[in-house]
XYZ file of C-alpha atoms in Angstrom:
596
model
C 0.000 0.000 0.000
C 1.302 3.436 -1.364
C 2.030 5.508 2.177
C 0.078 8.746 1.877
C 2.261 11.723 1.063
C 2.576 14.823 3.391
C 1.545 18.196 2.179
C 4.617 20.261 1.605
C 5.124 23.265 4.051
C 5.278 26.611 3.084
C 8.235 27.750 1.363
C 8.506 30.071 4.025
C 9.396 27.334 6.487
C 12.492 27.089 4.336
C 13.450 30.348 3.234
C 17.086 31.710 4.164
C 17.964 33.802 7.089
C 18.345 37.562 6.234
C 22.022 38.197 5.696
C 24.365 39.891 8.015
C 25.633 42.820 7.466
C 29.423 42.984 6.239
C 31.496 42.559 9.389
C 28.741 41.824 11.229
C 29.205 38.724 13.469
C 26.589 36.135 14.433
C 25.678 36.049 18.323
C 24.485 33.540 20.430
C 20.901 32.742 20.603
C 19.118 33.919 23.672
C 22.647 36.267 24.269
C 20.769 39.255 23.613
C 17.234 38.293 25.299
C 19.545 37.767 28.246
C 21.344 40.898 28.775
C 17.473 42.843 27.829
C 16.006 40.632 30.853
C 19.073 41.377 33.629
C 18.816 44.664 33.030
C 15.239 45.029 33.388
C 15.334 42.983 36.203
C 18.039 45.302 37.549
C 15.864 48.555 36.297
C 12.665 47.035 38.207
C 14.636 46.343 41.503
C 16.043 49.681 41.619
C 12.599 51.016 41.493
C 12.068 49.370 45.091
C 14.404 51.450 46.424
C 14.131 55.134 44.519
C 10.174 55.153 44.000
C 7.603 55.488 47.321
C 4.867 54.256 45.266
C 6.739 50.700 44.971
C 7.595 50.662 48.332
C 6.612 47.297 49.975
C 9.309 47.006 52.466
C 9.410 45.143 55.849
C 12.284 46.693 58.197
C 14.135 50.050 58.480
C 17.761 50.850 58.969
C 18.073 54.448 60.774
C 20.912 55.877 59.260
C 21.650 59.673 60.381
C 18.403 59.950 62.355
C 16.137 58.680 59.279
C 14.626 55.505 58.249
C 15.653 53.699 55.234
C 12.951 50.910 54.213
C 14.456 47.837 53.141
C 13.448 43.802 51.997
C 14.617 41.632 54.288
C 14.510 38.385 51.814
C 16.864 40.470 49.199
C 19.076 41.499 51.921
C 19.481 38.370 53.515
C 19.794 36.702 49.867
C 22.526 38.521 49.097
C 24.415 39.127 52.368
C 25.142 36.419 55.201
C 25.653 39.166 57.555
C 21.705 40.057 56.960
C 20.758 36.793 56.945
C 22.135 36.002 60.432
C 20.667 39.499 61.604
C 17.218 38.623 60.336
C 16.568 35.061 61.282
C 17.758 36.054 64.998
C 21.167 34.752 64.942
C 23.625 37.653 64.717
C 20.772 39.531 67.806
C 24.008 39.034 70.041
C 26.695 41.354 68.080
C 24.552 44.521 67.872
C 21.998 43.411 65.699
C 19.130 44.064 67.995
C 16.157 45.734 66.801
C 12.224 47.438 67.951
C 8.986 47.521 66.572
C 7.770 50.272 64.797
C 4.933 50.759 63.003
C 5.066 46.559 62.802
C 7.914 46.750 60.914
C 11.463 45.852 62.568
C 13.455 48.833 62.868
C 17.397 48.601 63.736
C 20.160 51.336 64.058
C 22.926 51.874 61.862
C 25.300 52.960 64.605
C 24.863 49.306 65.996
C 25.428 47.556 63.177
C 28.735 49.411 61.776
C 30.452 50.489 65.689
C 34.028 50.842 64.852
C 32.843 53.203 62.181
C 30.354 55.695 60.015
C 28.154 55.060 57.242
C 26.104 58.032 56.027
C 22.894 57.976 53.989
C 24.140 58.400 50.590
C 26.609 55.754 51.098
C 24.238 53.491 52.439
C 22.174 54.005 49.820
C 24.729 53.614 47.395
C 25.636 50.133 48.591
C 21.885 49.460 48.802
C 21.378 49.923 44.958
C 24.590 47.536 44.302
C 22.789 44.755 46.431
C 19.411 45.726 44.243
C 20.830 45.969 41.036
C 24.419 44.640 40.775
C 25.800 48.126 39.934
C 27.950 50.493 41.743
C 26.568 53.506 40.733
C 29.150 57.016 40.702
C 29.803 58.640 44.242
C 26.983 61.305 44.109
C 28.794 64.690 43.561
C 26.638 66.493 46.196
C 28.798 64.157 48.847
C 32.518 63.392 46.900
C 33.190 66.714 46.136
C 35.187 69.854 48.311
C 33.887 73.191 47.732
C 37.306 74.652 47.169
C 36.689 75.919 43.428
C 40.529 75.295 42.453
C 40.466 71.495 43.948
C 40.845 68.840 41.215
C 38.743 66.389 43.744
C 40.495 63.406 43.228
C 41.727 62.710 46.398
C 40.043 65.401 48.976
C 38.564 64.348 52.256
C 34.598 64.214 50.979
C 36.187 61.815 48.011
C 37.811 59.870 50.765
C 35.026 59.933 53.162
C 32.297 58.648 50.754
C 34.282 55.672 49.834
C 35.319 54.793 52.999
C 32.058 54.641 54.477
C 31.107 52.498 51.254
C 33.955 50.254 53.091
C 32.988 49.947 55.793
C 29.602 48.742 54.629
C 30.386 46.527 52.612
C 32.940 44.880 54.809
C 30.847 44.898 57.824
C 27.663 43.692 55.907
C 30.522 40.977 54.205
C 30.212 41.499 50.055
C 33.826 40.678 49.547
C 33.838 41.968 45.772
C 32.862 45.092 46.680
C 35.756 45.136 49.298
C 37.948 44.288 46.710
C 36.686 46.958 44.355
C 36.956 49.771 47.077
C 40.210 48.882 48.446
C 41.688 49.346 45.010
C 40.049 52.509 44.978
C 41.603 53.615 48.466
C 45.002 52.328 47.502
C 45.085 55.037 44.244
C 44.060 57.710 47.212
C 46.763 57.328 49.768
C 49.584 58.913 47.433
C 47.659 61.954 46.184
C 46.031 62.641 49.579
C 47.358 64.722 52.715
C 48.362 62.550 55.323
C 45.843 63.784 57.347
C 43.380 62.562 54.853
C 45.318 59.271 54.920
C 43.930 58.302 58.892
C 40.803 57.229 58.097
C 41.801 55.233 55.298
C 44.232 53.935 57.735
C 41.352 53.220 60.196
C 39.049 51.658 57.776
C 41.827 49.072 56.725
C 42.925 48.309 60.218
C 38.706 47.580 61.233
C 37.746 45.650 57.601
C 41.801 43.696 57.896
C 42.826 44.881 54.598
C 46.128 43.889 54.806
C 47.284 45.329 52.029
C 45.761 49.119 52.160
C 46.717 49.005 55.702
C 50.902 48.729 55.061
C 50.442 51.091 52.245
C 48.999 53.428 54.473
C 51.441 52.796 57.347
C 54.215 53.144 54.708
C 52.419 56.839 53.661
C 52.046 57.793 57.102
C 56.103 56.351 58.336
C 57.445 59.150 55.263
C 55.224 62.358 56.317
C 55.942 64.692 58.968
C 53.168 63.961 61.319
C 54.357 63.834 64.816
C 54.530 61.212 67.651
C 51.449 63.561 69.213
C 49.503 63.075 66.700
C 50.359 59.541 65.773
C 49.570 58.375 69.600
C 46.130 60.168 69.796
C 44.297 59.069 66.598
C 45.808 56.094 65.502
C 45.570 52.592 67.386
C 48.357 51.617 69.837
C 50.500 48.602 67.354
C 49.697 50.729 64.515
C 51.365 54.348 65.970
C 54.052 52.322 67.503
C 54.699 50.059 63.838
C 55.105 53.316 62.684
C 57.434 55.204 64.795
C 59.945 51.437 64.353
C 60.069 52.423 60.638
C 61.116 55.655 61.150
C 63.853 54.482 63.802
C 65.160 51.589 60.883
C 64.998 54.514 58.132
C 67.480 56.795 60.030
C 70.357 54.414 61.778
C 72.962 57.246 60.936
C 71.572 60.030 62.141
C 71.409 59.074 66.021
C 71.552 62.827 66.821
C 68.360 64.049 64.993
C 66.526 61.707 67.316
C 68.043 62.330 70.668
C 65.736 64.488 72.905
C 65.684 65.867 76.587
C 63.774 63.080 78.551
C 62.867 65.503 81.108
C 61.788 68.343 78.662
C 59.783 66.052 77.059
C 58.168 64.353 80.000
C 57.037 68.063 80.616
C 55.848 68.959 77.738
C 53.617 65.572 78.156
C 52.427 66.633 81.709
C 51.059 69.829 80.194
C 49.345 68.266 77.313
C 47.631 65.329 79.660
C 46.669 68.167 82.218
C 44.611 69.798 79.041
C 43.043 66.030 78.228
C 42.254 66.393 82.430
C 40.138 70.260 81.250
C 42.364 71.495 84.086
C 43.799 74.921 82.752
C 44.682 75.518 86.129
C 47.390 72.636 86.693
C 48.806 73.898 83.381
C 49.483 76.881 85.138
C 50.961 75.364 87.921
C 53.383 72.816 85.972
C 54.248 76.278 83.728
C 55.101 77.545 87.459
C 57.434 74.886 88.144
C 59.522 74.718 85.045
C 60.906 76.689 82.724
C 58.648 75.114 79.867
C 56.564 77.754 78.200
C 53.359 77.213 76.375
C 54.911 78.144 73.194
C 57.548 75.055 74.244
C 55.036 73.094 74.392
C 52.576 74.122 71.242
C 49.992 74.199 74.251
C 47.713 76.329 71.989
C 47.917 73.594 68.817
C 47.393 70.871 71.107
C 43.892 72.182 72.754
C 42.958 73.802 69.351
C 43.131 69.910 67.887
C 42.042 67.930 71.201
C 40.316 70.202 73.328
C 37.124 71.265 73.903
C 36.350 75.185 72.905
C 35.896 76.109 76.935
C 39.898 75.239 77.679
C 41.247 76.747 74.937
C 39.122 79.816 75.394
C 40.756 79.321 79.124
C 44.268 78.757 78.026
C 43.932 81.605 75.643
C 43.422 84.154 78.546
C 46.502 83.343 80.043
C 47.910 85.819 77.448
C 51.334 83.385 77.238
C 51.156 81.917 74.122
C 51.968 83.348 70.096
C 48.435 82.444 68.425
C 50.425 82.928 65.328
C 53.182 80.590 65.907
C 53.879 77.847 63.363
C 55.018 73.970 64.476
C 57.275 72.167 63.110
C 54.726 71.365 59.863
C 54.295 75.072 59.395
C 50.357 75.081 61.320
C 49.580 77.294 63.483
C 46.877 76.957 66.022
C 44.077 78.229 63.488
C 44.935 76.057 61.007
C 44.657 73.193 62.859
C 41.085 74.412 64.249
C 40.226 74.691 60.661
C 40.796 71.163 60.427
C 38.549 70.363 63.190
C 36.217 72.750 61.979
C 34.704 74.240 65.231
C 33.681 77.216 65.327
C 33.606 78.160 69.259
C 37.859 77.782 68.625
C 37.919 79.231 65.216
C 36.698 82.483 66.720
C 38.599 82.428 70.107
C 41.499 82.256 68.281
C 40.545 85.153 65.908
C 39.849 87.244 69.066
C 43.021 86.936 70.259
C 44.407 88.035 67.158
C 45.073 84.881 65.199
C 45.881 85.895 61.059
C 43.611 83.993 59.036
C 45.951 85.025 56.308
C 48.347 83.095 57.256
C 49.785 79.690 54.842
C 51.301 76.532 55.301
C 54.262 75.389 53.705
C 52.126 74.560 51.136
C 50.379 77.791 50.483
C 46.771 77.119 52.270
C 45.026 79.446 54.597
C 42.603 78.344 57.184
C 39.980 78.816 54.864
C 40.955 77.186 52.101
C 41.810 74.204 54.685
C 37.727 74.656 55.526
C 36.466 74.539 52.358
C 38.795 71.540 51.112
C 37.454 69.232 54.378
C 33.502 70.250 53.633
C 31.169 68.499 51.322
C 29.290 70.052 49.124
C 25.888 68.931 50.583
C 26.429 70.540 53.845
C 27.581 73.624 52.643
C 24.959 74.424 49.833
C 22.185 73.064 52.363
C 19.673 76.022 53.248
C 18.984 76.208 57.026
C 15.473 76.553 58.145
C 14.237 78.758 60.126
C 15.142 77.705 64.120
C 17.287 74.696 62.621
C 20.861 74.875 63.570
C 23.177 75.697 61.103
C 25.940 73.855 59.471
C 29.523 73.869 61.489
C 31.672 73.537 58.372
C 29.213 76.045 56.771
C 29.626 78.297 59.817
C 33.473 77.878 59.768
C 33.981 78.835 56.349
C 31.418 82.266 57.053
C 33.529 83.255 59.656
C 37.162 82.846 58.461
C 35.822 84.254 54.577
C 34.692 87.286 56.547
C 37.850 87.403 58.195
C 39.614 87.704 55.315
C 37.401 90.167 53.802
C 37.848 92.614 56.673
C 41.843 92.668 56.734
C 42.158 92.691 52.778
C 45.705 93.991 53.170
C 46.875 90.831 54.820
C 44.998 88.526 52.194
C 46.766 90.549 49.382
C 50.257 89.666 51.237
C 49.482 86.424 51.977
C 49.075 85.649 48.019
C 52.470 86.540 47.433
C 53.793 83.495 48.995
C 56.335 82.155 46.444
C 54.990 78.626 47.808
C 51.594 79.267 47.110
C 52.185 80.531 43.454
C 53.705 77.202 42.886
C 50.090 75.544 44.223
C 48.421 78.172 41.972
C 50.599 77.142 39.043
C 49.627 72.987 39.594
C 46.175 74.184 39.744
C 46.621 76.315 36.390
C 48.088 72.993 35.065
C 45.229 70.500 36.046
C 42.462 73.209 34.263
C 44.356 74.026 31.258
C 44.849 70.225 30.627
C 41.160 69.406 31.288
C 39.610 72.231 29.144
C 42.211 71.476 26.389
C 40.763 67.854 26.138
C 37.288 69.172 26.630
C 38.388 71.440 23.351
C 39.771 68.202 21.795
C 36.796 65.509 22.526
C 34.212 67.786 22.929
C 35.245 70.867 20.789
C 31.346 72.651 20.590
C 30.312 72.276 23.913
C 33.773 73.458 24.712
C 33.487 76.285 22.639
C 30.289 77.493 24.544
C 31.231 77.018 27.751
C 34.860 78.972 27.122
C 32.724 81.719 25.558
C 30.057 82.367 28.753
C 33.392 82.030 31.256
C 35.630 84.421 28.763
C 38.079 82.063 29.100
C 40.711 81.876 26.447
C 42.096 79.080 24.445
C 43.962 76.851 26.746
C 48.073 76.692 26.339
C 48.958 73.575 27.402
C 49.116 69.995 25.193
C 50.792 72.002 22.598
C 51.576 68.566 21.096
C 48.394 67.940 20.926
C 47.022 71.314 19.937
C 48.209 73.854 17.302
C 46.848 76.676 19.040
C 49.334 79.069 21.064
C 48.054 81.345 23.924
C 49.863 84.147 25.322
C 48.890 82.685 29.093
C 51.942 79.898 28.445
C 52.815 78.806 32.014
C 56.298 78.587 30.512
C 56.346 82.017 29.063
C 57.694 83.924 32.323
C 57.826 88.147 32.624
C 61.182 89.361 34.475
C 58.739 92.594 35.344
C 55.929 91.189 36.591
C 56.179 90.965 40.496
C 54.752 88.335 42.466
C 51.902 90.180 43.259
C 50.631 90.541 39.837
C 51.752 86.893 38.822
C 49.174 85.426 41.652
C 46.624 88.061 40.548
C 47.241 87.061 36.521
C 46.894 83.260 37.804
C 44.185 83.494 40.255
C 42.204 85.367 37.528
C 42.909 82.590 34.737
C 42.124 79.993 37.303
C 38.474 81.930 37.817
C 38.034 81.665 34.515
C 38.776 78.101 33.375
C 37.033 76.678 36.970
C 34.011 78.532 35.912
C 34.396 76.782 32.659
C 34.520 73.621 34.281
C 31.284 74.177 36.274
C 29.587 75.210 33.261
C 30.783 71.993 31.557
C 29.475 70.026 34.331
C 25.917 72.001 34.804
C 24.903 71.920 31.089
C 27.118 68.819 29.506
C 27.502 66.113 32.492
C 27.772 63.275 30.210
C 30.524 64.676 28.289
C 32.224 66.095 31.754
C 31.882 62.243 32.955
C 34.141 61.008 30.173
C 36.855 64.087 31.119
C 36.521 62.742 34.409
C 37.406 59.676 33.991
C 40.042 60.412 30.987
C 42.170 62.295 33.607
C 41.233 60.272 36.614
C 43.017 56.982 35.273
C 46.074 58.888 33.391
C 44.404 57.636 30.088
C 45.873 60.835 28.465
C 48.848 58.092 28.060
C 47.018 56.514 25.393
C 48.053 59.248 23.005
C 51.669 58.285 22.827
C 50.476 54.591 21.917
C 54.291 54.557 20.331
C 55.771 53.781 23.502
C 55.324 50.336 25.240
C 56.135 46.874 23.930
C 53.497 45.241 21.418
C 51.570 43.941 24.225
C 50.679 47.106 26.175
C 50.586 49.214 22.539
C 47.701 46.550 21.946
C 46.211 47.215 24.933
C 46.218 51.018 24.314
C 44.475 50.827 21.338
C 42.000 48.780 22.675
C 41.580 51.374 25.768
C 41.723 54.046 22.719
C 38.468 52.467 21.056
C 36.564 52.537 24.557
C 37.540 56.098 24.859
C 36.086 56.659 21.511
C 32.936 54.858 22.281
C 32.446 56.792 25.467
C 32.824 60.403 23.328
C 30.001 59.314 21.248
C 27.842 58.191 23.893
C 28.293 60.933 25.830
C 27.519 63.025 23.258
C 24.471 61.677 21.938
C 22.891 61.559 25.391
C 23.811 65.140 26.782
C 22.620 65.793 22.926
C 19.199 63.669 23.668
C 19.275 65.444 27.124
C 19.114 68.610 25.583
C 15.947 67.916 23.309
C 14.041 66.496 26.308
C 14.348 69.581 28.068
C 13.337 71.793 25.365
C 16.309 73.700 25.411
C 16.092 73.959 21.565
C 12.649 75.492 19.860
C 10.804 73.449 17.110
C 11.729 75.888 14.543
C 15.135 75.664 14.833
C 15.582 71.691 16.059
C 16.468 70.787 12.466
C 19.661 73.154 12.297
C 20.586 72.589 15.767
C 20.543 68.745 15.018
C 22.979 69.078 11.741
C 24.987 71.990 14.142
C 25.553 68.740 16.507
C 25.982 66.478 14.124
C 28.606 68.330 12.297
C 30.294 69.324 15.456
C 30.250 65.350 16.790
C 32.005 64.445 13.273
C 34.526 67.464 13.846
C 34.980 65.738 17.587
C 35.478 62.581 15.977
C 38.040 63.612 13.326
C 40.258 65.304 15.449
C 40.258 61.652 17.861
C 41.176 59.634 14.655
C 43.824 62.195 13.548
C 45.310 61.980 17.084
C 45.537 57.941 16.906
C 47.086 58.400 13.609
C 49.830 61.174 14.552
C 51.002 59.270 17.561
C 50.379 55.546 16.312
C 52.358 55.880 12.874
């Protein structure tokens, strides 16, 4: 028996794939569907955390006095630390918790006590445990309000990724650990020392072996002294450091030879200002021929003490207010760093000279403004709401300045300060010249509204010449008018910068990161063996990427916001396109010139 023959199928079930485009290579099936649905699924969990109207969450963490709702079964999934606090077992370490509302409620304080983890940190390592990305340190809290600060390494930089540390090492993610410790490791060079203590801190608490003897290694080659070591640094730690000095100088036994009995003075009078007793300091200056001024009495209370003793020691009318230690502070300087105002203004009082510099050309309130975020300064204060300190702190020392203008117009004369202006002048003529070279429209605008003209440095890279070459020096120009031609240039390309950052943040993000990682290397992709030129040119083709992303998206920003009219949205479009092109060009010919 014939078998019955099946009706043919379409010819459709057998027609060819559509061809790929030249070059184009084939991808895994599902590949795509996959990286759509993890990012949705990242999107959608983010939206737990950033939208009330999706909030459905079962505990609060108080962090700085306010409650942050969070899901216990995505906490607990994702850190054993949370699970152990949540099914009851970690109750015993400082995991307790109340009822409010029905909802458990636990403090932030207990759960991270060796140190502090603010809100926008928290929340920052909350969206990585939501989503899986780390998103950037929000500006608001990473970044100084001294306008000539590059803020790649000042204390709100620091701060914020410290207490992302801490976190995350308390609340155990160990890639995230990982991730910040590289982060704190590119910090400890650039940074003050003083800035270096709580990076110090945070490796000692989390065991970070390895940021911890960098940091002791940073902290062993500074200047900071045994004082200062012994009172805010752990015991093995401040002593670790003083035996690397001692093995770093074995022929120079004189240099560390000092009066036993001088010094066990000078020890009595600084533990009878720990005691608050202004009095005994009296007496012991009574009994010895130790002065105050011997004994940098006044820096000592102005960095330790509270306001009432050195208001106290003050009035024994002893000391020099204006006398510099062995690091070049004096006692104002080093209440600038403690930023409180009660001592700021004693100190003023008594004729303190908020004019006067370090060895490396700060004032008191350029100390202020380098130490203070920009979220607590720009913060508006309500009525009957206390203010700010650090806001406070930079009032009062700007105001300062402002009424002794004389000594603020000597105090810029400082060769040593014209050398910070000059490093300053360096960063901003390098980051507006590669704004000019990546970005050369929005450049262009921004330059224009600041009056700022063409940059002078990277003249390999640029064929423009400015007569505002650093290198170009005037045997006639005093020092007076140098600082004032610097500080005036500096105004100018900073506000450039800000405007950059306000209307273009995409495009700033790239510069950012361009001069962040020393990727300005990539244009000598001569140099290197084959390997690392390979690797350059790969880097170069991310850096390319990120211009045209960057572009297109402050460019798709723009539209959004209307910033454009209807009638003109066609020319403005070709305008960017054109200028994008013109971007690109100059990026290629740049690869070219150096690669050939």
């Amino acid at each position: 028996m014939a078998q019955a023959s099946m009706p043919a199928p379409p010819s459709r079930f057998f027609a060819r794939p559509p061809a790929l485009p030249v070059g184009a290579r084939p991808t895994r099936p599902g590949g795509n569907l996959e990286v759509v649905s993890l990012g949705k699924l990242s999107s959608n969990l983010e939206r737990l955390l950033l939208h009330s109207e999706f909030d459905c969450s079962d505990a609060e963490i108080v962090v700085e006095g306010a409650p942050v709702g969070v899901h216990r079964c995505i906490l607990a999934a994702r850190s054993r630390f949370f699970h152990d606090l949540f099914s009851g077992a970690g109750a015993g370490a400082g995991g307790g918790c109340r009822q409010e509302g029905g909802k458990p409620r636990y403090e932030m304080s207990e759960l991270v006590p060796h140190g502090r983890v603010g809100r926008e940190a928290f929340m920052n390592f909350l969206s990585y445990l939501y989503t899986g990305k780390l998103k950037p340190a929000p500006p608001e809290v990473s970044v100084c309000v001294d306008p000539m600060c590059a803020h790649d390494a000042c204390r709100p930089a620091i701060t914020f990724v410290v207490e992302l540390l801490y976190a995350s090492s308390v609340f155990q993610i160990p890639e995230l650990v990982s991730l910040l410790q590289r982060r704190l490791l590119n910090f400890v060079e650039k940074a003050l020392v003083e800035d270096v203590i709580p990076i110090l801190l945070v490796a000692v608490h989390s065991q970070l072996n390895q940021l911890l003897s960098h940091c002791i290694k940073r902290v062993a080659r500074s200047d900071l002294d045994n004082i200062s070591l012994e009172k805010e640094l752990p015991h093995e730690v401040a002593e670790e450091i003083k035996s690397i000095r001692l093995k770093a100088q074995p022929d120079e036994p004189n240099s560390l030879i000092v009066d036993p009995v001088h010094e066990k003075r000078i020890r009595r009078i600084h533990r009878a200002l720990d005691s608050d007793d202004v009095e005994l300091v009296k007496l012991l200056l009574s009994e010895s021929d130790i002065t105050l001024d011997d004994a940098n009495a006044t820096h000592y209370a102005a960095a330790y003490c509270d306001s009432k003793v050195v208001a106290e020691l003050l009035e024994l009318g002893s000391s020099n207010v204006n006398l510099k230690n062995h690091r070049g502070y004096t006692p104002l300087h080093l209440a600038a760093m403690r930023r409180e105002p009660a001592i700021i203004v004693s100190l003023l009082t008594k004729g303190a000279s908020a004019s006067e510099t370090t060895s490396d050309g700060q004032s008191a309130v350029m100390i202020c403004r380098r130490l203070t975020r920009a979220k607590d300064y720009n913060t508006k204060t309500q009525q009957c709401q206390e203010s700010n300190k650090d806001r406070i702190c930079i009032d009062i020392l700007e105001r300062e300045m402002r009424r002794n203008p004389m000594a603020v117009e000597d105090s810029v004369t400082s060769p040593l300060l014209a050398d910070d202006l000059q490093m300053k002048l360096l960063y901003l003529e390098n980051r507006v010249a590669f704004a000019r070279l990546f970005f050369p429209a929005e450049a262009k605008v921004a330059m224009e509204i600041a009056q700022a003209e063409t940059t002078s440095e990277l003249r390999g890279l640029l064929t423009s010449r400015s007569s505002s070459n650093l290198r170009e020096v005037d045997l006639n120009e005093t020092p007076t008018m140098q600082n004032k031609r610097l500080r005036s240039r500096v105004d100018a390309l900073v506000k450039t910068v800000e405007l950059g950052r306000r209307y273009f943040p995409h495009c700033s993000q790239v510069l950012d990161k361009f001069l962040e990682e020393d990727l300005h290397d990539l244009f000598y992709l001569q140099k290197g063996t084959p390997d690392e030129q390979k690797i350059k040119r790969m880097r170069f083709c991310e850096l390319k990427e990120d211009v045209r992303k960057a572009f297109n998206q402050d460019k798709a920003d723009s539209v959004r916001s209307g910033l454009s009219s209807s009638s003109s949205s066609s020319s403005s479009l070709k305008g960017d396109t054109r200028a994008f092109q013109g971007c690109n060009e100059v990026v290629e010919l740049l690869w070219y010139m150096y690669y050939r």
